[in-house]
mmCIF file with all atom_site columns, C-alpha atoms in Angstrom:
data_model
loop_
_atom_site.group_PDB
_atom_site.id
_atom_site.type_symbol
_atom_site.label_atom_id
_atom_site.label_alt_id
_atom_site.label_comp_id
_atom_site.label_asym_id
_atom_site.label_entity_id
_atom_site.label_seq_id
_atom_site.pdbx_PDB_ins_code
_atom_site.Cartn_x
_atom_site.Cartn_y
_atom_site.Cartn_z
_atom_site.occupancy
_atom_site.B_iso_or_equiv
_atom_site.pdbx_formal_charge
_atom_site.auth_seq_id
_atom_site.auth_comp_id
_atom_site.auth_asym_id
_atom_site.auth_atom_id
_atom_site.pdbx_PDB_model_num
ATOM 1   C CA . UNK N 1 1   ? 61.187 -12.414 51.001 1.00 50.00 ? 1   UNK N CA 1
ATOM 2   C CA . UNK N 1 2   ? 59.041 -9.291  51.266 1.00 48.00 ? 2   UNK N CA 1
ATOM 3   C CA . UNK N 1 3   ? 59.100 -7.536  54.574 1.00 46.00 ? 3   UNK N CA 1
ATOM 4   C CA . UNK N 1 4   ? 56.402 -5.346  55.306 1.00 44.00 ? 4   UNK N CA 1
ATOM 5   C CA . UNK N 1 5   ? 57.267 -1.864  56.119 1.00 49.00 ? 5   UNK N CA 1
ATOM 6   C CA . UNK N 1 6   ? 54.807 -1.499  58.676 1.00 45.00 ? 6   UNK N CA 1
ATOM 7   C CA . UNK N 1 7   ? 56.411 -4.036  61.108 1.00 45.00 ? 7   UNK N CA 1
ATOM 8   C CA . UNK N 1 8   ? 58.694 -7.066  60.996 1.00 49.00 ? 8   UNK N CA 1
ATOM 9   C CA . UNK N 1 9   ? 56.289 -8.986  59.631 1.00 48.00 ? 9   UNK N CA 1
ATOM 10  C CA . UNK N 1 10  ? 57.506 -11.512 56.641 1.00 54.00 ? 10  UNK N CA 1
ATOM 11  C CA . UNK N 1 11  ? 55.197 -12.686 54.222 1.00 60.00 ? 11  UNK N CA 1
ATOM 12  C CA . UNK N 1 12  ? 56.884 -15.348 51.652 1.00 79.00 ? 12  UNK N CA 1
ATOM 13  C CA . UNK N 1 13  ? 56.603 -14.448 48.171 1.00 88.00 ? 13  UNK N CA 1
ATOM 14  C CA . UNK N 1 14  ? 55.732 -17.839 45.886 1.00 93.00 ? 14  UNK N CA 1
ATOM 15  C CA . UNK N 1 15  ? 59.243 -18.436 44.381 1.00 94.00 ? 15  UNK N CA 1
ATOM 16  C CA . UNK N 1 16  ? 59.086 -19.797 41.077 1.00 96.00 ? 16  UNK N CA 1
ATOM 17  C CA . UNK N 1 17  ? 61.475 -20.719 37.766 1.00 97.00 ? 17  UNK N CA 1
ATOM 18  C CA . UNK N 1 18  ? 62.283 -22.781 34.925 1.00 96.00 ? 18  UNK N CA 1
ATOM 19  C CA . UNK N 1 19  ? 64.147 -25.725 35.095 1.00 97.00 ? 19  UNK N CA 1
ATOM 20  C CA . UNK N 1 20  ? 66.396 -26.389 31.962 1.00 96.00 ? 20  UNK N CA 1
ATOM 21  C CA . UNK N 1 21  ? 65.972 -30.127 30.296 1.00 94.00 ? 21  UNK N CA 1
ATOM 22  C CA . UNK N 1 22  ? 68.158 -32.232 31.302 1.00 92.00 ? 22  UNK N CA 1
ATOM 23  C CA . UNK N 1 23  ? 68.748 -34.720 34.774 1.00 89.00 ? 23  UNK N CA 1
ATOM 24  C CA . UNK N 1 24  ? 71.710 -32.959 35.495 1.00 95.00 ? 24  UNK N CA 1
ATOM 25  C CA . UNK N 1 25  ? 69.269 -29.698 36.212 1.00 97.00 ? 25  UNK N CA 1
ATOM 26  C CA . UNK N 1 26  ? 67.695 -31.717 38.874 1.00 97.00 ? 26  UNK N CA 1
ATOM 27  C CA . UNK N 1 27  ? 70.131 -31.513 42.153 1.00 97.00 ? 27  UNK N CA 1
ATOM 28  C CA . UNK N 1 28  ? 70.623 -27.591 41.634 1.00 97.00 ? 28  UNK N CA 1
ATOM 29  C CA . UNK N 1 29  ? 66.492 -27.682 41.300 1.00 97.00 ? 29  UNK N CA 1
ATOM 30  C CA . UNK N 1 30  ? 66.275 -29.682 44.401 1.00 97.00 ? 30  UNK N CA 1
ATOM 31  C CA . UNK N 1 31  ? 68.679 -27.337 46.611 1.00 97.00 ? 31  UNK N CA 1
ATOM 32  C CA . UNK N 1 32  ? 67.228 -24.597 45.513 1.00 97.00 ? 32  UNK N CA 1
ATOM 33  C CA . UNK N 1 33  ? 63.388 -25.638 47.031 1.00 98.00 ? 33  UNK N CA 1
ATOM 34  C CA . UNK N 1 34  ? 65.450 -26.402 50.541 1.00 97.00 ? 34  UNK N CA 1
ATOM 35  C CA . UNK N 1 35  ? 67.207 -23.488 50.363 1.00 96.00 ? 35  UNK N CA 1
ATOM 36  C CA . UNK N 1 36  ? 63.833 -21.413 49.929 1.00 96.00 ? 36  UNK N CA 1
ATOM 37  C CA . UNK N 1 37  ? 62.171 -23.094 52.802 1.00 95.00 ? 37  UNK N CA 1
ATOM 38  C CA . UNK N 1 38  ? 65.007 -22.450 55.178 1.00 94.00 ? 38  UNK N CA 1
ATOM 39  C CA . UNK N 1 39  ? 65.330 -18.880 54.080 1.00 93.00 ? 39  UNK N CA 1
ATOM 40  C CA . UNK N 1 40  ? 61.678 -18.261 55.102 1.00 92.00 ? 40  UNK N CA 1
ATOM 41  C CA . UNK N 1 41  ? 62.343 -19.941 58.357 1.00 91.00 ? 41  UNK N CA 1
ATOM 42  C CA . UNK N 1 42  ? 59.550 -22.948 57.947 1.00 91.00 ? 42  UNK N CA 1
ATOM 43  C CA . UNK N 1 43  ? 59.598 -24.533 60.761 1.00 91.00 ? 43  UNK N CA 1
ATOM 44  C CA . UNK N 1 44  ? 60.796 -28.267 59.275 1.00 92.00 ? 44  UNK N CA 1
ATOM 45  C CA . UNK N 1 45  ? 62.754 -30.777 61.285 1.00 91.00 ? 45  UNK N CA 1
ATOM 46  C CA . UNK N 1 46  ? 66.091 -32.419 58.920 1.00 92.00 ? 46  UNK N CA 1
ATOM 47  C CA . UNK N 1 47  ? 64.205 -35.112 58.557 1.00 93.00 ? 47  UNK N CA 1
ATOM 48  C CA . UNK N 1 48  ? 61.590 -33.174 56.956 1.00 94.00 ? 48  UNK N CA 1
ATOM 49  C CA . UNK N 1 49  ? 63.608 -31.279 55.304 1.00 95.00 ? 49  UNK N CA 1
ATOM 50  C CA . UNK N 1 50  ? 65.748 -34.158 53.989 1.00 95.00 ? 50  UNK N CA 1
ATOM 51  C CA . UNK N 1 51  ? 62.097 -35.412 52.640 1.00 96.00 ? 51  UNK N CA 1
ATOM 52  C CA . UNK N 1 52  ? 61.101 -32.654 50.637 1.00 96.00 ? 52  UNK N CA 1
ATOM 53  C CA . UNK N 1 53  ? 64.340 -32.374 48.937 1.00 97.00 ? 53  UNK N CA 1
ATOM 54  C CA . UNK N 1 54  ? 64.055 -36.059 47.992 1.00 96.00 ? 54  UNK N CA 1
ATOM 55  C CA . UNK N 1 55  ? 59.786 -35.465 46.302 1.00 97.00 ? 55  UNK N CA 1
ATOM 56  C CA . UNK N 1 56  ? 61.406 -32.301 44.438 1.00 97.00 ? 56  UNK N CA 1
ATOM 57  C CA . UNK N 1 57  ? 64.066 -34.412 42.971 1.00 96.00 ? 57  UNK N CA 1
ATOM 58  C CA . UNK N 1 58  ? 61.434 -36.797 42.069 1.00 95.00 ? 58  UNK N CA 1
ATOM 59  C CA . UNK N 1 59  ? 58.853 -34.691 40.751 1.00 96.00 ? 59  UNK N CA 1
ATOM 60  C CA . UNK N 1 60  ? 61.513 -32.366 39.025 1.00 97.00 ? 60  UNK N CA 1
ATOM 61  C CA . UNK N 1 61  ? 63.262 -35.871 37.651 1.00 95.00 ? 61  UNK N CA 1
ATOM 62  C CA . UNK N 1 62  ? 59.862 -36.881 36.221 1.00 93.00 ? 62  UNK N CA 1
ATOM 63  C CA . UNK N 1 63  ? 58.525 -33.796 34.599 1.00 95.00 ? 63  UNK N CA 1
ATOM 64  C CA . UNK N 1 64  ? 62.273 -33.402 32.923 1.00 95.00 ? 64  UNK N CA 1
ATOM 65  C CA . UNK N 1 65  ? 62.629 -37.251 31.931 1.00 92.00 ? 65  UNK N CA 1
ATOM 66  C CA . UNK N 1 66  ? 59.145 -37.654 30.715 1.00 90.00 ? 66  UNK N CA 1
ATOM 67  C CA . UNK N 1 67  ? 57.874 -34.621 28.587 1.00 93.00 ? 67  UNK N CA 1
ATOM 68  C CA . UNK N 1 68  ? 61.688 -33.792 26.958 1.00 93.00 ? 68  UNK N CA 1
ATOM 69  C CA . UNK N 1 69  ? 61.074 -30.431 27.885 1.00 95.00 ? 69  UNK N CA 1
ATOM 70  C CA . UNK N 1 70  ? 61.701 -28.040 30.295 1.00 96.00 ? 70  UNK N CA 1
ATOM 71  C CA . UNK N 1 71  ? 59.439 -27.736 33.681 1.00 97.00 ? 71  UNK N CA 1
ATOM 72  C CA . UNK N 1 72  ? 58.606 -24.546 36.194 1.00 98.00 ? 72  UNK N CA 1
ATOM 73  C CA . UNK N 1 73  ? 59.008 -25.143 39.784 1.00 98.00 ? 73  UNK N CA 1
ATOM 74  C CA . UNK N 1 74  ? 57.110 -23.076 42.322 1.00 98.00 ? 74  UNK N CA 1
ATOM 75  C CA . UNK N 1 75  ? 57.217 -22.900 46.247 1.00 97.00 ? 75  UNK N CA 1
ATOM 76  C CA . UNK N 1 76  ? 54.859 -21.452 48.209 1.00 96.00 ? 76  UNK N CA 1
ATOM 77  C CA . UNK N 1 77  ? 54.281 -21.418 51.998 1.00 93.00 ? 77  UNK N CA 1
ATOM 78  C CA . UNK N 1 78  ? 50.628 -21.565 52.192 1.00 84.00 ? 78  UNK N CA 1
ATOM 79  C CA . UNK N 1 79  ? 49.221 -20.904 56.139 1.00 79.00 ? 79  UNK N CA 1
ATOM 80  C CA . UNK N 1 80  ? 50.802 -23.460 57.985 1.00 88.00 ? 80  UNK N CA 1
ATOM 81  C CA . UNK N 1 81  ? 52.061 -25.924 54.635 1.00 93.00 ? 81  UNK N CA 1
ATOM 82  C CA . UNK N 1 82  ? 54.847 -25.903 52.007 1.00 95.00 ? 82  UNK N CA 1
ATOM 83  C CA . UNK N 1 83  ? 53.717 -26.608 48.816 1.00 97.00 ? 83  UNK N CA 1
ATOM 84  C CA . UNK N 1 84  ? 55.936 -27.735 45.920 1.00 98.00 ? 84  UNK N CA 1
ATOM 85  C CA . UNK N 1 85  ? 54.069 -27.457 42.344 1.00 98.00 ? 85  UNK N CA 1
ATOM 86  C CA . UNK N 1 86  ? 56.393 -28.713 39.225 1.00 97.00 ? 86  UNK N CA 1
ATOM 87  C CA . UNK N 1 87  ? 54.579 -27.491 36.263 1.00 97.00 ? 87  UNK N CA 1
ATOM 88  C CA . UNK N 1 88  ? 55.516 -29.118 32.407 1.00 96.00 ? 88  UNK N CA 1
ATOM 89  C CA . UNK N 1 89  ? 53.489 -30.394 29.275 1.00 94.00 ? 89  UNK N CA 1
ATOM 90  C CA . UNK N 1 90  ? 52.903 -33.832 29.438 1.00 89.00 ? 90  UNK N CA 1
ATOM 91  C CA . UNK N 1 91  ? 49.136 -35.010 29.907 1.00 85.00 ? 91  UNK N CA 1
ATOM 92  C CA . UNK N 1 92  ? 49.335 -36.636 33.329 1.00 72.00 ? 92  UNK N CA 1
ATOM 93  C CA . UNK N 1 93  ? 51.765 -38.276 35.936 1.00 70.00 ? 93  UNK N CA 1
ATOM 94  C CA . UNK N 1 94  ? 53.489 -41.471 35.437 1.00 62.00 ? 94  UNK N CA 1
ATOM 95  C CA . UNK N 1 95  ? 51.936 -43.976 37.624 1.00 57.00 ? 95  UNK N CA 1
ATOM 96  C CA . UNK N 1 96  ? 53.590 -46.845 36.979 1.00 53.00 ? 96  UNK N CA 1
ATOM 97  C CA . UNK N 1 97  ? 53.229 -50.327 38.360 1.00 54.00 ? 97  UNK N CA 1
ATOM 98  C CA . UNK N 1 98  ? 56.488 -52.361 38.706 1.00 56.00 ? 98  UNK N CA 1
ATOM 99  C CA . UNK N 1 99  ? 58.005 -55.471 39.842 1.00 54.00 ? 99  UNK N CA 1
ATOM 100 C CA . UNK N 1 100 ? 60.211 -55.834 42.679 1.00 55.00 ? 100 UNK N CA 1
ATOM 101 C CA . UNK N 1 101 ? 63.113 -56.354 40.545 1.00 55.00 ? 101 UNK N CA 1
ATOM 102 C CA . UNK N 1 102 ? 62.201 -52.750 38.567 1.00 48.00 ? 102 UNK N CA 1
ATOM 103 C CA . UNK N 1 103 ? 65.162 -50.361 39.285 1.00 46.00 ? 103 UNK N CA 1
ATOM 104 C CA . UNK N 1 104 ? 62.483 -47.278 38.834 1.00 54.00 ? 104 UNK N CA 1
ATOM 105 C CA . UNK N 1 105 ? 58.917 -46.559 38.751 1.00 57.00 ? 105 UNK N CA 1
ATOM 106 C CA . UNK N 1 106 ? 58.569 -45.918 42.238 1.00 71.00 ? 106 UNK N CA 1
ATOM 107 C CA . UNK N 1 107 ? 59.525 -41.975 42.351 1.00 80.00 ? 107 UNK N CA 1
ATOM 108 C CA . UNK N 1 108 ? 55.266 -41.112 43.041 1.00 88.00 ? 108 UNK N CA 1
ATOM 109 C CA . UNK N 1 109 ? 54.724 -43.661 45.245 1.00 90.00 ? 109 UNK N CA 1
ATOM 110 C CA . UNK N 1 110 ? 57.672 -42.476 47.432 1.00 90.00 ? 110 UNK N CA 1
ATOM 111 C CA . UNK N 1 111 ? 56.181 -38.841 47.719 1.00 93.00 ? 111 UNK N CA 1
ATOM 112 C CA . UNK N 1 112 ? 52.488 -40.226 48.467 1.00 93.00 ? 112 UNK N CA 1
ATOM 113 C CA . UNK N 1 113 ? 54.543 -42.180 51.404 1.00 92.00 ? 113 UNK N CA 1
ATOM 114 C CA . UNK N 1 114 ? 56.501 -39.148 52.479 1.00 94.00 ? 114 UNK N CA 1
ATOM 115 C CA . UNK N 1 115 ? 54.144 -35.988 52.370 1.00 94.00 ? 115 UNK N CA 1
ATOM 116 C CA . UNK N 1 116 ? 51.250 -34.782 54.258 1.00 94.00 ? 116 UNK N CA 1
ATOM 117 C CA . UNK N 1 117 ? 49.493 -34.509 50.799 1.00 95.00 ? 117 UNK N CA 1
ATOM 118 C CA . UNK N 1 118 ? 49.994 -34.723 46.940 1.00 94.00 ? 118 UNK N CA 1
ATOM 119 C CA . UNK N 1 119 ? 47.907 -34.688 43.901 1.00 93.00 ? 119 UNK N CA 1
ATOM 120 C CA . UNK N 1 120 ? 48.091 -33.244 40.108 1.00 92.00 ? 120 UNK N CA 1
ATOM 121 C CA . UNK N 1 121 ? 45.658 -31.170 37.807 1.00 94.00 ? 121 UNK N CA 1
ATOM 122 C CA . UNK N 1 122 ? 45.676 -30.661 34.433 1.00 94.00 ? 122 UNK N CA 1
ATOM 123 C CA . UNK N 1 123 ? 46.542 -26.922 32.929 1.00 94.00 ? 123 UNK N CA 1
ATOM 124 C CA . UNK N 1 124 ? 46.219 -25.359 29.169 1.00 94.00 ? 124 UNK N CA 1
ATOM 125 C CA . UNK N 1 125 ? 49.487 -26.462 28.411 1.00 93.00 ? 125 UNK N CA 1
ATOM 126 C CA . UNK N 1 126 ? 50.194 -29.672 30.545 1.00 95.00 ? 126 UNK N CA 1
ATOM 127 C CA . UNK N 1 127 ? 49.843 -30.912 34.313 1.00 95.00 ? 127 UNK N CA 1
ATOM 128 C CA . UNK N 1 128 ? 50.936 -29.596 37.651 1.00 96.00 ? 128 UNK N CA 1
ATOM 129 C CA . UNK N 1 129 ? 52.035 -32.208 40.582 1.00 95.00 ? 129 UNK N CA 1
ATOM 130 C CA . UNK N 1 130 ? 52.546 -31.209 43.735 1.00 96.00 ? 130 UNK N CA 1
ATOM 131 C CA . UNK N 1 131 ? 52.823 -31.907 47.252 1.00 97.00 ? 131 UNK N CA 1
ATOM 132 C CA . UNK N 1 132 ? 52.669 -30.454 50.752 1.00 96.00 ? 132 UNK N CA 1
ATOM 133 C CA . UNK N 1 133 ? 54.427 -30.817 53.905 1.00 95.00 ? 133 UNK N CA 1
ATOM 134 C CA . UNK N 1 134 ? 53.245 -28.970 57.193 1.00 93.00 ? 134 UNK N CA 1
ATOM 135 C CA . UNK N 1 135 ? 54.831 -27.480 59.476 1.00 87.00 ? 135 UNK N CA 1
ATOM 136 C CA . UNK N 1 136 ? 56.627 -29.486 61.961 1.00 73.00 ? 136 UNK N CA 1
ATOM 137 C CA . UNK N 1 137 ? 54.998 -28.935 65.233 1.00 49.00 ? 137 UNK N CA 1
ATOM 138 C CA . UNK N 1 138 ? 58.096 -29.580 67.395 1.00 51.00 ? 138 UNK N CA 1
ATOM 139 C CA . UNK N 1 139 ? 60.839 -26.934 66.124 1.00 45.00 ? 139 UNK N CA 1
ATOM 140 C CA . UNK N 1 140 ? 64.379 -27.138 66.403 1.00 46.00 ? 140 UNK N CA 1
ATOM 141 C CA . UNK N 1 141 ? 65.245 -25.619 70.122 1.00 49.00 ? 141 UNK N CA 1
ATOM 142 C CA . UNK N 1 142 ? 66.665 -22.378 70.525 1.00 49.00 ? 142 UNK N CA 1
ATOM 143 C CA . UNK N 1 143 ? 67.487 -23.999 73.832 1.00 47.00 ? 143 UNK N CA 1
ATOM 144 C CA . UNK N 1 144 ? 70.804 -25.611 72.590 1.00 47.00 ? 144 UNK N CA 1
ATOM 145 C CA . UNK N 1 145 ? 69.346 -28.832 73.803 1.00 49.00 ? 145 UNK N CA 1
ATOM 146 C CA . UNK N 1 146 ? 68.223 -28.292 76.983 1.00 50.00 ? 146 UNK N CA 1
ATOM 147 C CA . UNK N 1 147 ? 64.294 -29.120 76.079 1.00 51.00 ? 147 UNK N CA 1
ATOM 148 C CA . UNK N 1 148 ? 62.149 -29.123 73.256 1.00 51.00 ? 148 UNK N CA 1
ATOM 149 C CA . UNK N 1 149 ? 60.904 -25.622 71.427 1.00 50.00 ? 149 UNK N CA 1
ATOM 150 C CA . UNK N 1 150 ? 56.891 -25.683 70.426 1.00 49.00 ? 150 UNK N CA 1
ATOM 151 C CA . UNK N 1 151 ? 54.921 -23.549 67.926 1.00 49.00 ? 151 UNK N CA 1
ATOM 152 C CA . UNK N 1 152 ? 52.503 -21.413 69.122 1.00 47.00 ? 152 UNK N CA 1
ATOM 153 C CA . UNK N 1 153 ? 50.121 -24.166 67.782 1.00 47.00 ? 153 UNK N CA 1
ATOM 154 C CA . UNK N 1 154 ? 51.380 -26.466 69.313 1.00 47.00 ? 154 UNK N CA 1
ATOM 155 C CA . UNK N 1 155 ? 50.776 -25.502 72.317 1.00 46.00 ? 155 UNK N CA 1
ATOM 156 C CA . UNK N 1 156 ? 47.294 -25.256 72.616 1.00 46.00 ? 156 UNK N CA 1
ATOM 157 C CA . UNK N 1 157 ? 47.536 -28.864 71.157 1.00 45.00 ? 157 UNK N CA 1
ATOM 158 C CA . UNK N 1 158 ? 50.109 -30.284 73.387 1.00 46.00 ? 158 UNK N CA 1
ATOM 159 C CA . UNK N 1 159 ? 51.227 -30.412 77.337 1.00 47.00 ? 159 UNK N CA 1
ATOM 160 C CA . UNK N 1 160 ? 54.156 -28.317 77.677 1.00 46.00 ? 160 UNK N CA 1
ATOM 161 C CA . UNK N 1 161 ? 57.890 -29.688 77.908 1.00 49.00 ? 161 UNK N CA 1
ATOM 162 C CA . UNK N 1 162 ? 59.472 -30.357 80.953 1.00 47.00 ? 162 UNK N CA 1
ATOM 163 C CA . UNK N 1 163 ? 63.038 -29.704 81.219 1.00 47.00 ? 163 UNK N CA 1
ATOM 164 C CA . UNK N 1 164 ? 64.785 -32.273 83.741 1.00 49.00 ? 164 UNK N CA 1
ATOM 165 C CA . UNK N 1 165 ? 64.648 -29.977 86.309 1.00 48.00 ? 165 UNK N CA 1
ATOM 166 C CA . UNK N 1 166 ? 60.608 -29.339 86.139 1.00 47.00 ? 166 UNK N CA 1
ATOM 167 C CA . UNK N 1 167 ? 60.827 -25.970 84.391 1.00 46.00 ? 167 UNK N CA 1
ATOM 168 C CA . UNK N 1 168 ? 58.356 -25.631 81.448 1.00 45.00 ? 168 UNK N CA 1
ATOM 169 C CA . UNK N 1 169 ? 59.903 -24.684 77.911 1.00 46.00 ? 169 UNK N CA 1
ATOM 170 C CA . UNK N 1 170 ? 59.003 -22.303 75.902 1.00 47.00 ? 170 UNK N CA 1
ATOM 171 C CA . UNK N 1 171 ? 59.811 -20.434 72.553 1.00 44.00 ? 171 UNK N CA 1
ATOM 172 C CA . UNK N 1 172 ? 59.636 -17.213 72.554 1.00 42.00 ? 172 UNK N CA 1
#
């Protein structure tokens, strides 16, 4: 994280890096996007969170499993969306078609289902697939519970929370 020495500003660097071949690369691959995303302080819900990690492990699984060869992860936070890109050299994604009795095939559908948005282009040297996953608009509540915490976006979009007691909650 880069923190600008002109205030407390904190603009996320893109982190990005190579993923060794191999399935058992995947869960320290898949941590490690979480762990970025909660380090910058994106405001995701668990459940969002829980999500993402599962379309890195995916993506990550497929690039690894498919092309043999090694694949570079990045993660950026792009103006209100996370974006996951998995980089590596085969020609295009894996859309497979299955039965209902297939125990795989599934991984791409599962992140169309899950993210905001997803797609792939081809590079020089292979294919990039990615996805994206907004912010969540409801934050977890500094409130310890006692209402519900709002982006500033959110609030223009929204009517306010109501605590129990009629007071209006706000982050701040």
């Amino acid at each position: 994280m880069v923190v600008s020495p002109l205030s407390n500003a904190r603009f996320p660097v893109p982190a990005e890096w190579g993923v060794p071949v191999g399935v058992d690369a995947v869960p320290g691959a898949r941590r490690l996007v979480v762990a970025i995303v909660r380090e910058w302080g994106v405001p995701l819900s668990e459940v969002a969170l829980e999500e993402l990690e599962l379309c890195a492990s995916e993506v990550i699984a497929n690039a690894l499993v498919h092309t043999g060869e090694r694949c570079v992860v990045t993660v950026r936070w792009c103006g209100g969306r996370v974006r996951v890109e998995v980089a590596d050299r085969g020609m295009e994604p894996r859309l497979m078609e299955c039965d209902e009795e297939a125990t795989g095939g599934r991984g791409l559908l599962l992140v169309e289902a899950l993210t905001d948005a997803w797609g792939w282009y081809p590079t020089a040297e292979g294919k990039v697939v990615w996805f994206e996953y907004s912010e969540t608009r409801e934050a977890p509540c500094p409130t310890h519970g006692w209402g519900t915490a709002f982006t500033i976006h959110a609030l223009g979009r929204r009517s306010r929370p109501v605590s129990p007691a009629g007071t209006v909650l706000v982050r701040t």
